[in-house]
Amino acid sequence: MKHFIIIGPPGAGKGTQAKLIVEKHNLRHISTGDLLRAEIKADTKLGRKIKAIIDDGNLVPDEMVLKMIKSVITKNPHVSGFIFDGFPRTTIQASDFDSHLKSLGMDVNGVISIIISDDIVKDRIHHRAMIEDRKDDMNDEIIQNRIATYHAKTEPLIDYYKNQGKYHEIDGNGTIEEIFTTISTLIERLSK
Ligand code: AMP
C-alpha cells in the first residue's frame, strides 16, 4: 500500500491536485480539513469545538487528527494507497504517523511539497472564499494566522522528510494542469 503526502501553505492547491491524482493513480484521497468540516457539519459537541478552532485559523490538536487518520486507514484495508492532503501538519503528527505505519509494516513513499509565495497564496484564498463558503477564507487576519501557522508548525516537516530522503518540491506557480503533470510524473517514479 502506497502513502503519498502533499504539503503546502493554505491555498497552494493541495486539494485540487489531490483530487486529480486520485483519479489517475487509483489512490484514496484523505483530507483532514474535509474530515474536520464533516464533523462540524454533523453539529456534534466535538464538531462545535473543532469549528471554533478552524474559524480562528488555528490547528486542531494533534491527537484528534491522528485518531481520525488512523481510523480511516483501518477502515480502508483494501485500497492500493492513500494521498494525504493537509496531513501531517506538525512534526508530532509526522513522527506518530511514521510509527503507526511502521507498526503496520508500511512506510511513507513520498512527500510532495508545493512551493508558492505568501502573496499568491493570499490572492488564491480570496478567490476561493468567493467559491466555497469557508469562514476561515474570508478574514484577512485569520488567513494571515493560517499562513504564519504553516511557516511555524508545518514547514519544519521539510527538514523532517528531507532527512528521510522522501522530500520533493514542486513549483506551485504554474497552471493546475502543469503542476498536475509534474506531480503525476513524480508519483509514477515513486510508485516503482
Ligand atoms: P485545510 O482544508 O487543509 O485548509 O484545513 C482547514 C483547517 O482544518 C486548518 O486551518 C486547521 O484548522 C484544520 N486542520 C486540517 N488539517 C489539520 C491537521 N493535520 N492538523 C491540525 N489541524 C488541521
mmCIF file of C-alpha atoms in Angstrom, residues 11-146:
data_model
loop_
_atom_site.group_PDB
_atom_site.id
_atom_site.type_symbol
_atom_site.label_atom_id
_atom_site.label_comp_id
_atom_site.label_asym_id
_atom_site.label_seq_id
_atom_site.Cartn_x
_atom_site.Cartn_y
_atom_site.Cartn_z
ATOM 1 C CA GLY A 11 -4.422 27.929 -0.882
ATOM 2 C CA ALA A 12 -1.440 26.242 -2.595
ATOM 3 C CA GLY A 13 -3.765 23.904 -4.496
ATOM 4 C CA LYS A 14 -3.246 20.735 -2.426
ATOM 5 C CA GLY A 15 -6.908 19.706 -2.558
ATOM 6 C CA THR A 16 -7.261 20.403 -6.282
ATOM 7 C CA GLN A 17 -4.145 18.379 -7.080
ATOM 8 C CA ALA A 18 -5.035 15.547 -4.692
ATOM 9 C CA LYS A 19 -8.417 15.114 -6.398
ATOM 10 C CA LEU A 20 -6.769 14.878 -9.833
ATOM 11 C CA ILE A 21 -4.126 12.469 -8.525
ATOM 12 C CA VAL A 22 -6.622 10.004 -7.015
ATOM 13 C CA GLU A 23 -8.484 9.774 -10.327
ATOM 14 C CA LYS A 24 -5.362 8.989 -12.311
ATOM 15 C CA HIS A 25 -3.386 6.905 -9.837
ATOM 16 C CA ASN A 26 -6.144 4.927 -8.139
ATOM 17 C CA LEU A 27 -5.369 6.237 -4.677
ATOM 18 C CA ARG A 28 -7.746 7.209 -1.881
ATOM 19 C CA HIS A 29 -7.804 10.934 -1.026
ATOM 20 C CA ILE A 30 -7.700 11.809 2.675
ATOM 21 C CA SER A 31 -8.080 15.486 3.519
ATOM 22 C CA THR A 32 -8.036 16.162 7.259
ATOM 23 C CA GLY A 33 -9.655 19.551 6.547
ATOM 24 C CA ASP A 34 -12.573 17.770 4.808
ATOM 25 C CA LEU A 35 -12.863 15.214 7.632
ATOM 26 C CA LEU A 36 -12.940 18.012 10.202
ATOM 27 C CA ARG A 37 -15.504 20.005 8.191
ATOM 28 C CA ALA A 38 -17.694 16.861 8.008
ATOM 29 C CA GLU A 39 -17.564 16.651 11.816
ATOM 30 C CA ILE A 40 -18.600 20.317 12.008
ATOM 31 C CA LYS A 41 -21.469 19.696 9.586
ATOM 32 C CA ALA A 42 -22.721 16.855 11.794
ATOM 33 C CA ASP A 43 -23.005 19.527 14.510
ATOM 34 C CA THR A 44 -21.731 17.249 17.286
ATOM 35 C CA LYS A 45 -20.202 18.611 20.508
ATOM 36 C CA LEU A 46 -16.785 17.751 19.069
ATOM 37 C CA GLY A 47 -17.770 19.436 15.793
ATOM 38 C CA ARG A 48 -18.571 22.690 17.581
ATOM 39 C CA LYS A 49 -15.198 22.582 19.362
ATOM 40 C CA ILE A 50 -13.430 21.982 16.038
ATOM 41 C CA LYS A 51 -15.353 24.817 14.359
ATOM 42 C CA ALA A 52 -14.117 27.360 16.916
ATOM 43 C CA ILE A 53 -10.501 26.298 16.276
ATOM 44 C CA ILE A 54 -10.750 26.258 12.476
ATOM 45 C CA ASP A 55 -12.633 29.559 12.296
ATOM 46 C CA ASP A 56 -9.758 31.213 14.167
ATOM 47 C CA GLY A 57 -7.215 29.737 11.757
ATOM 48 C CA ASN A 58 -5.527 27.567 14.401
ATOM 49 C CA LEU A 59 -4.566 23.901 14.246
ATOM 50 C CA VAL A 60 -6.774 21.232 15.742
ATOM 51 C CA PRO A 61 -4.945 19.190 18.458
ATOM 52 C CA ASP A 62 -2.578 16.531 17.100
ATOM 53 C CA GLU A 63 -4.264 13.643 18.995
ATOM 54 C CA MET A 64 -7.631 14.439 17.436
ATOM 55 C CA VAL A 65 -6.283 14.461 13.894
ATOM 56 C CA LEU A 66 -4.156 11.350 14.440
ATOM 57 C CA LYS A 67 -7.166 9.442 15.731
ATOM 58 C CA MET A 68 -9.157 10.383 12.615
ATOM 59 C CA ILE A 69 -6.337 9.389 10.276
ATOM 60 C CA LYS A 70 -5.787 6.007 11.937
ATOM 61 C CA SER A 71 -9.496 5.286 11.797
ATOM 62 C CA VAL A 72 -9.672 5.991 8.043
ATOM 63 C CA ILE A 73 -6.633 3.787 7.383
ATOM 64 C CA THR A 74 -8.154 0.924 9.400
ATOM 65 C CA LYS A 75 -11.463 1.240 7.546
ATOM 66 C CA ASN A 76 -9.794 1.012 4.108
ATOM 67 C CA PRO A 77 -7.603 -2.107 4.194
ATOM 68 C CA HIS A 78 -8.088 -2.914 0.502
ATOM 69 C CA VAL A 79 -7.156 0.340 -1.222
ATOM 70 C CA SER A 80 -3.945 0.466 -3.244
ATOM 71 C CA GLY A 81 -2.821 3.579 -1.426
ATOM 72 C CA PHE A 82 -3.600 6.978 0.002
ATOM 73 C CA ILE A 83 -2.814 10.565 -0.756
ATOM 74 C CA PHE A 84 -2.849 12.669 2.400
ATOM 75 C CA ASP A 85 -3.773 16.307 1.857
ATOM 76 C CA GLY A 86 -3.314 18.693 4.788
ATOM 77 C CA PHE A 87 -1.796 15.964 6.948
ATOM 78 C CA PRO A 88 0.638 15.846 8.660
ATOM 79 C CA ARG A 89 0.831 19.494 9.669
ATOM 80 C CA THR A 90 3.220 19.187 12.631
ATOM 81 C CA THR A 91 6.333 17.109 13.293
ATOM 82 C CA ILE A 92 4.465 15.349 16.123
ATOM 83 C CA GLN A 93 1.817 14.243 13.606
ATOM 84 C CA ALA A 94 4.534 13.154 11.162
ATOM 85 C CA SER A 95 6.502 11.066 13.665
ATOM 86 C CA ASP A 96 3.406 9.474 15.193
ATOM 87 C CA PHE A 97 2.180 8.664 11.673
ATOM 88 C CA ASP A 98 5.563 7.091 10.830
ATOM 89 C CA SER A 99 5.350 4.904 13.958
ATOM 90 C CA HIS A 100 1.795 3.891 13.108
ATOM 91 C CA LEU A 101 2.696 2.918 9.533
ATOM 92 C CA LYS A 102 5.780 1.079 10.794
ATOM 93 C CA SER A 103 3.630 -0.960 13.191
ATOM 94 C CA LEU A 104 1.601 -1.997 10.137
ATOM 95 C CA GLY A 105 4.754 -2.852 8.170
ATOM 96 C CA MET A 106 4.313 0.173 5.880
ATOM 97 C CA ASP A 107 6.030 3.454 5.122
ATOM 98 C CA VAL A 108 5.552 6.918 3.601
ATOM 99 C CA ASN A 109 6.529 6.609 -0.078
ATOM 100 C CA GLY A 110 6.989 10.280 -0.874
ATOM 101 C CA VAL A 111 6.221 13.819 0.223
ATOM 102 C CA ILE A 112 5.284 16.375 -2.416
ATOM 103 C CA SER A 113 5.672 19.967 -1.304
ATOM 104 C CA ILE A 114 4.001 22.758 -3.307
ATOM 105 C CA ILE A 115 6.118 25.923 -3.096
ATOM 106 C CA ILE A 116 4.321 29.226 -3.522
ATOM 107 C CA SER A 117 4.740 32.766 -2.158
ATOM 108 C CA ASP A 118 2.599 34.171 0.652
ATOM 109 C CA ASP A 119 1.237 36.927 -1.648
ATOM 110 C CA ILE A 120 -0.026 34.477 -4.272
ATOM 111 C CA VAL A 121 -1.483 32.298 -1.533
ATOM 112 C CA LYS A 122 -3.478 35.278 -0.190
ATOM 113 C CA ASP A 123 -4.870 36.044 -3.697
ATOM 114 C CA ARG A 124 -5.886 32.410 -4.172
ATOM 115 C CA ILE A 125 -7.595 32.196 -0.785
ATOM 116 C CA HIS A 126 -9.559 35.383 -1.536
ATOM 117 C CA HIS A 127 -10.664 33.813 -4.816
ATOM 118 C CA ARG A 128 -11.627 30.509 -3.078
ATOM 119 C CA ALA A 129 -13.652 32.428 -0.471
ATOM 120 C CA MET A 130 -15.971 33.562 -3.276
ATOM 121 C CA ILE A 131 -16.498 29.979 -4.495
ATOM 122 C CA GLU A 132 -16.584 27.936 -1.282
ATOM 123 C CA ASP A 133 -18.352 29.084 1.829
ATOM 124 C CA ARG A 134 -15.383 28.836 4.205
ATOM 125 C CA LYS A 135 -15.336 31.296 7.076
ATOM 126 C CA ASP A 136 -11.582 30.747 7.528
ATOM 127 C CA ASP A 137 -11.058 32.019 3.952
ATOM 128 C CA MET A 138 -12.925 35.279 4.460
ATOM 129 C CA ASN A 139 -10.994 37.234 7.066
ATOM 130 C CA ASP A 140 -7.524 38.656 6.367
ATOM 131 C CA GLU A 141 -6.367 38.288 9.961
ATOM 132 C CA ILE A 142 -7.348 34.605 10.013
ATOM 133 C CA ILE A 143 -5.695 33.998 6.636
ATOM 134 C CA GLN A 144 -2.517 35.630 7.965
ATOM 135 C CA ASN A 145 -2.667 33.409 11.060
ATOM 136 C CA ARG A 146 -3.003 30.266 8.910
#
